[in-house]
Amino acid sequence: MYLCSAILVSQSVKIKEVISTLEQFAPLPLQESFDNAGLQIGLTEADVSGVLLCLDVTEAIVSEAIEKGCNMIVSHHPLLFHGLKQISDSSYVERAAVMAIKHDIAIVSMHTNLDNAEEGVNWEIGRRLGLEGSVTEGLFKGEFPEPLTAQEYIELVKKTFGAEVVMTNGLLERPIRRVAICGGAGAFMLQRAIEEGADAFLTGEMKYNDYFDHDGEIMISVIGHYESEQFTKELLKDIIDRGCPGIRTIVTEHNTNPIRYY
């Protein structure tokens, strides 16, 4: 149980205490070397007026936080992923940063550390599919109580994630019971999934050449980066609600997926 200490004595909770709760669940050392999880913008001694949960931080997200009286945004994807040499109005990242600073809004991101956490993003994807399993070194491995045909599995994936399309290699002829999962861009985990004996590998995006030479070995299912991680907002809300009860937490109304299907 991750509990904000301030809750025990009053209803006032500081931003730094919410950050502590998040980092107890998904410690920053779990993040990959290329990542930039944690505090992105803001002062942490302020009392929390509300927390807006989102997948990506955009200008629309910051505007929503302002409108709803939230002085803290918690996202999955970091706003500040690459170094900035200036902060102006030349990109959505810079504009969102300026807007957040002007309105005293703190931005915190839980990215690959949350992917790799024991009951983090990849575990949540598996839970939504009805798999029973666990996360080991960033890869979720789980099994269905009863095996599915390849077509049944595809239909379940589409329904669960509201995916308009699932990109696959050849449909597996044997039943699918064991599934390996890596949300987002997970091609680097494909070989590991094969070594773990998975019947299917689910991820958000992969390159063209990654699909070759695996027919009959493992069924690849790619549903889109946003689609694979869309439930992270609810996961973040649950972590804060359990750890800091009484804080106002709001899941964004905005779908920040920049990709459209026609």
Short mmCIF file of C-alpha atoms in Angstrom, two decimals:
data_model
loop_
_atom_site.label_atom_id
_atom_site.label_comp_id
_atom_site.label_asym_id
_atom_site.label_seq_id
_atom_site.Cartn_x
_atom_site.Cartn_y
_atom_site.Cartn_z
CA MET A 1 0.00 0.00 0.00
CA TYR A 2 1.53 3.31 -1.07
CA LEU A 3 0.17 6.05 1.18
CA CYS A 4 0.84 9.79 1.12
CA SER A 5 1.94 10.65 4.68
CA ALA A 6 0.15 14.00 4.57
CA ILE A 7 -3.20 12.26 4.24
CA LEU A 8 -2.76 10.87 7.74
CA VAL A 9 -2.80 14.32 9.33
CA SER A 10 -4.73 16.53 6.89
CA GLN A 11 -6.31 16.73 3.48
CA SER A 12 -3.40 18.76 2.11
CA VAL A 13 -1.09 16.75 -0.14
CA LYS A 14 1.97 18.17 -1.84
CA ILE A 15 2.99 17.41 -5.40
CA LYS A 16 6.20 15.79 -4.15
CA GLU A 17 4.14 13.29 -2.14
CA VAL A 18 2.18 12.21 -5.20
CA ILE A 19 5.49 11.80 -7.05
CA SER A 20 6.79 9.68 -4.19
CA THR A 21 3.71 7.45 -4.37
CA LEU A 22 4.17 6.97 -8.12
CA GLU A 23 7.88 6.24 -7.77
CA GLN A 24 7.26 3.71 -5.00
CA PHE A 25 5.07 1.80 -7.43
CA ALA A 26 7.41 2.28 -10.42
CA PRO A 27 10.90 3.27 -9.22
CA LEU A 28 12.86 5.46 -11.63
CA PRO A 29 15.80 2.98 -11.76
CA LEU A 30 13.45 0.66 -13.67
CA GLN A 31 13.42 3.02 -16.66
CA GLU A 32 15.48 2.25 -19.76
CA SER A 33 18.74 4.13 -20.31
CA PHE A 34 17.27 6.18 -23.19
CA ASP A 35 14.29 7.39 -21.16
CA ASN A 36 13.50 10.57 -19.22
CA ALA A 37 10.82 9.57 -16.73
CA GLY A 38 10.01 11.47 -13.55
CA LEU A 39 9.50 15.18 -12.91
CA GLN A 40 9.42 17.14 -16.16
CA ILE A 41 8.29 20.62 -15.14
CA GLY A 42 7.25 22.41 -11.97
CA LEU A 43 7.79 22.99 -8.26
CA THR A 44 6.96 20.12 -5.95
CA GLU A 45 6.24 21.88 -2.64
CA ALA A 46 2.85 23.16 -3.82
CA ASP A 47 -0.36 21.56 -2.54
CA VAL A 48 -2.16 19.46 -5.13
CA SER A 49 -5.40 20.99 -6.40
CA GLY A 50 -6.09 18.13 -8.81
CA VAL A 51 -4.26 15.63 -11.01
CA LEU A 52 -4.98 15.14 -14.71
CA LEU A 53 -3.99 11.73 -16.09
CA CYS A 54 -3.02 11.28 -19.75
CA LEU A 55 -0.93 9.27 -22.17
CA ASP A 56 0.70 12.25 -23.93
CA VAL A 57 1.13 15.88 -22.88
CA THR A 58 -0.09 18.30 -25.55
CA GLU A 59 -1.33 21.89 -25.50
CA ALA A 60 -4.90 20.56 -25.31
CA ILE A 61 -3.99 18.52 -22.23
CA VAL A 62 -2.45 21.51 -20.45
CA SER A 63 -5.51 23.60 -21.35
CA GLU A 64 -7.75 20.90 -19.90
CA ALA A 65 -5.74 20.92 -16.67
CA ILE A 66 -6.16 24.69 -16.44
CA GLU A 67 -9.91 24.49 -17.11
CA LYS A 68 -10.41 21.77 -14.50
CA GLY A 69 -8.27 23.40 -11.83
CA CYS A 70 -5.55 20.75 -11.84
CA ASN A 71 -2.03 21.92 -11.01
CA MET A 72 -0.48 18.54 -11.75
CA ILE A 73 -0.40 16.42 -14.90
CA VAL A 74 0.77 12.82 -14.80
CA SER A 75 1.48 11.28 -18.20
CA HIS A 76 2.90 8.04 -19.52
CA HIS A 77 4.99 9.49 -22.33
CA PRO A 78 7.47 12.18 -21.23
CA LEU A 79 6.89 15.67 -22.55
CA LEU A 80 10.63 16.34 -22.37
CA PHE A 81 12.09 13.27 -24.03
CA HIS A 82 14.90 14.90 -25.99
CA GLY A 83 16.98 17.82 -24.79
CA LEU A 84 15.70 21.31 -25.59
CA LYS A 85 18.09 24.06 -26.69
CA GLN A 86 15.37 26.67 -26.51
CA ILE A 87 11.85 27.09 -25.16
CA SER A 88 9.72 29.15 -27.52
CA ASP A 89 6.67 28.43 -29.66
CA SER A 90 8.29 26.41 -32.43
CA SER A 91 6.91 22.99 -31.39
CA TYR A 92 4.02 21.57 -29.41
CA VAL A 93 6.51 20.40 -26.75
CA GLU A 94 7.82 23.93 -26.20
CA ARG A 95 4.36 25.49 -26.30
CA ALA A 96 3.00 22.98 -23.78
CA ALA A 97 5.99 23.56 -21.52
CA VAL A 98 5.54 27.35 -21.62
CA MET A 99 1.82 27.03 -20.88
CA ALA A 100 2.45 24.71 -17.93
CA ILE A 101 5.09 27.02 -16.44
CA LYS A 102 2.87 30.10 -16.84
CA HIS A 103 0.05 28.39 -14.97
CA ASP A 104 2.18 26.71 -12.26
CA ILE A 105 1.32 23.21 -13.45
CA ALA A 106 3.72 20.40 -12.59
CA ILE A 107 4.21 17.65 -15.16
CA VAL A 108 5.39 14.18 -14.17
CA SER A 109 5.85 11.21 -16.49
CA MET A 110 5.92 7.51 -15.65
CA HIS A 111 7.25 5.85 -18.80
CA THR A 112 9.45 2.77 -19.16
CA ASN A 113 9.71 2.49 -15.39
CA LEU A 114 5.94 1.93 -15.39
CA ASP A 115 6.24 -0.48 -18.32
CA ASN A 116 8.74 -2.53 -16.32
CA ALA A 117 6.98 -2.37 -12.95
CA GLU A 118 5.54 -5.61 -11.59
CA GLU A 119 1.90 -4.56 -12.07
CA GLY A 120 2.57 -1.79 -14.58
CA VAL A 121 1.61 -1.14 -18.19
CA ASN A 122 2.42 -4.56 -19.65
CA TRP A 123 0.72 -6.33 -16.78
CA GLU A 124 -2.38 -4.16 -17.28
CA ILE A 125 -2.51 -5.08 -20.98
CA GLY A 126 -2.41 -8.75 -20.04
CA ARG A 127 -5.06 -8.33 -17.36
CA ARG A 128 -7.39 -6.64 -19.82
CA LEU A 129 -7.05 -9.64 -22.12
CA GLY A 130 -7.84 -12.07 -19.31
CA LEU A 131 -4.33 -13.52 -19.14
CA GLU A 132 -2.83 -14.87 -15.94
CA GLY A 133 0.87 -14.15 -15.59
CA SER A 134 3.56 -11.72 -14.51
CA VAL A 135 6.15 -9.20 -15.72
CA THR A 136 9.80 -10.20 -15.87
CA GLU A 137 12.41 -7.71 -17.06
CA GLY A 138 9.83 -5.63 -18.89
CA LEU A 139 8.06 -8.47 -20.73
CA PHE A 140 4.66 -9.72 -19.61
CA LYS A 141 4.09 -13.43 -20.02
CA GLY A 142 0.69 -14.90 -19.39
CA GLU A 143 -1.69 -17.70 -20.30
CA PHE A 144 -5.36 -17.93 -21.11
CA PRO A 145 -7.36 -20.26 -18.85
CA GLU A 146 -8.51 -21.98 -22.05
CA PRO A 147 -6.64 -21.84 -25.39
CA LEU A 148 -8.06 -19.80 -28.28
CA THR A 149 -7.91 -20.25 -32.01
CA ALA A 150 -5.93 -17.59 -33.89
CA GLN A 151 -9.15 -16.00 -35.14
CA GLU A 152 -10.71 -15.97 -31.66
CA TYR A 153 -7.55 -14.37 -30.31
CA ILE A 154 -7.56 -11.63 -32.97
CA GLU A 155 -11.21 -10.85 -32.29
CA LEU A 156 -10.52 -10.65 -28.55
CA VAL A 157 -7.60 -8.26 -29.12
CA LYS A 158 -9.65 -6.01 -31.41
CA LYS A 159 -12.56 -5.87 -28.97
CA THR A 160 -10.41 -5.32 -25.88
CA PHE A 161 -8.38 -2.45 -27.32
CA GLY A 162 -10.90 -0.98 -29.74
CA ALA A 163 -8.38 -1.62 -32.50
CA GLU A 164 -9.62 -0.90 -36.01
CA VAL A 165 -6.98 -3.20 -37.41
CA VAL A 166 -4.52 -5.78 -36.10
CA MET A 167 -1.38 -6.30 -38.16
CA THR A 168 -0.14 -9.89 -38.06
CA ASN A 169 2.07 -12.36 -39.81
CA GLY A 170 0.45 -15.67 -40.75
CA LEU A 171 -2.34 -16.88 -38.45
CA LEU A 172 -1.07 -19.61 -36.17
CA GLU A 173 -2.56 -23.04 -36.85
CA ARG A 174 -2.03 -24.35 -33.34
CA PRO A 175 -4.08 -23.09 -30.36
CA ILE A 176 -2.95 -19.89 -28.65
CA ARG A 177 -2.51 -20.18 -24.91
CA ARG A 178 0.72 -18.39 -23.94
CA VAL A 179 1.05 -14.71 -24.89
CA ALA A 180 4.00 -12.35 -24.43
CA ILE A 181 3.32 -8.60 -24.27
CA CYS A 182 5.34 -5.43 -24.65
CA GLY A 183 3.30 -2.25 -25.01
CA GLY A 184 4.39 0.59 -27.28
CA ALA A 185 7.31 -0.07 -29.63
CA GLY A 186 8.19 -3.60 -28.56
CA ALA A 187 9.96 -5.22 -31.51
CA PHE A 188 13.11 -5.58 -29.41
CA MET A 189 11.25 -8.11 -27.23
CA LEU A 190 10.16 -10.41 -30.07
CA GLN A 191 13.12 -12.79 -29.81
CA ARG A 192 12.69 -12.96 -26.06
CA ALA A 193 9.02 -13.88 -26.55
CA ILE A 194 10.06 -16.69 -28.89
CA GLU A 195 12.63 -17.97 -26.40
CA GLU A 196 9.96 -17.95 -23.69
CA GLY A 197 7.79 -20.25 -25.79
CA ALA A 198 4.98 -17.78 -26.44
CA ASP A 199 2.36 -18.68 -29.04
CA ALA A 200 1.65 -15.01 -29.70
CA PHE A 201 3.43 -11.69 -29.21
CA LEU A 202 1.40 -8.51 -28.74
CA THR A 203 2.87 -5.03 -29.10
CA GLY A 204 2.05 -1.54 -30.34
CA GLU A 205 4.33 -1.09 -33.33
CA MET A 206 6.97 -2.96 -35.33
CA LYS A 207 8.95 -2.44 -38.52
CA TYR A 208 8.15 -4.23 -41.78
CA ASN A 209 11.19 -6.50 -41.73
CA ASP A 210 10.46 -7.68 -38.18
CA TYR A 211 7.50 -9.72 -39.42
CA PHE A 212 9.57 -11.99 -41.68
CA ASP A 213 10.57 -15.58 -40.94
CA HIS A 214 8.26 -16.25 -37.98
CA ASP A 215 5.22 -17.92 -39.60
CA GLY A 216 4.34 -21.06 -37.65
CA GLU A 217 6.78 -20.10 -34.90
CA ILE A 218 4.93 -17.27 -33.22
CA MET A 219 1.95 -15.12 -34.16
CA ILE A 220 2.77 -11.42 -34.12
CA SER A 221 -0.09 -9.03 -33.35
CA VAL A 222 0.49 -5.28 -33.62
CA ILE A 223 -2.38 -2.98 -32.62
CA GLY A 224 -0.93 0.55 -32.63
CA HIS A 225 1.19 2.37 -30.05
CA TYR A 226 -1.66 4.39 -28.55
CA GLU A 227 -4.07 1.44 -28.58
CA SER A 228 -1.63 -0.76 -26.67
CA GLU A 229 -1.07 1.79 -23.89
CA GLN A 230 -4.43 3.56 -23.73
CA PHE A 231 -5.36 2.05 -20.37
CA THR A 232 -2.27 3.50 -18.71
CA LYS A 233 -4.33 6.57 -17.75
CA GLU A 234 -6.63 4.43 -15.61
CA LEU A 235 -3.63 2.58 -14.16
CA LEU A 236 -2.04 5.88 -13.07
CA LYS A 237 -5.34 7.00 -11.55
CA ASP A 238 -5.62 3.77 -9.59
CA ILE A 239 -2.07 4.11 -8.22
CA ILE A 240 -2.72 7.67 -6.99
CA ASP A 241 -6.24 6.93 -5.70
CA ARG A 242 -4.92 4.02 -3.62
CA GLY A 243 -1.78 5.78 -2.46
CA CYS A 244 -3.20 9.25 -1.87
CA PRO A 245 -6.92 8.80 -1.16
CA GLY A 246 -8.93 11.99 -1.24
CA ILE A 247 -6.99 13.70 -4.04
CA ARG A 248 -9.04 14.75 -7.05
CA THR A 249 -7.85 12.68 -10.02
CA ILE A 250 -9.29 13.10 -13.53
CA VAL A 251 -8.68 11.00 -16.63
CA THR A 252 -8.35 13.26 -19.66
CA GLU A 253 -11.22 13.62 -22.11
CA HIS A 254 -8.77 13.90 -25.02
CA ASN A 255 -7.65 11.10 -27.29
CA THR A 256 -4.08 12.15 -28.05
CA ASN A 257 -3.43 9.48 -30.69
CA PRO A 258 -1.93 11.36 -33.67
CA ILE A 259 -2.63 8.45 -36.05
CA ARG A 260 -5.88 8.12 -38.01
CA TYR A 261 -7.18 5.13 -39.96
CA TYR A 262 -9.20 5.56 -43.17
#
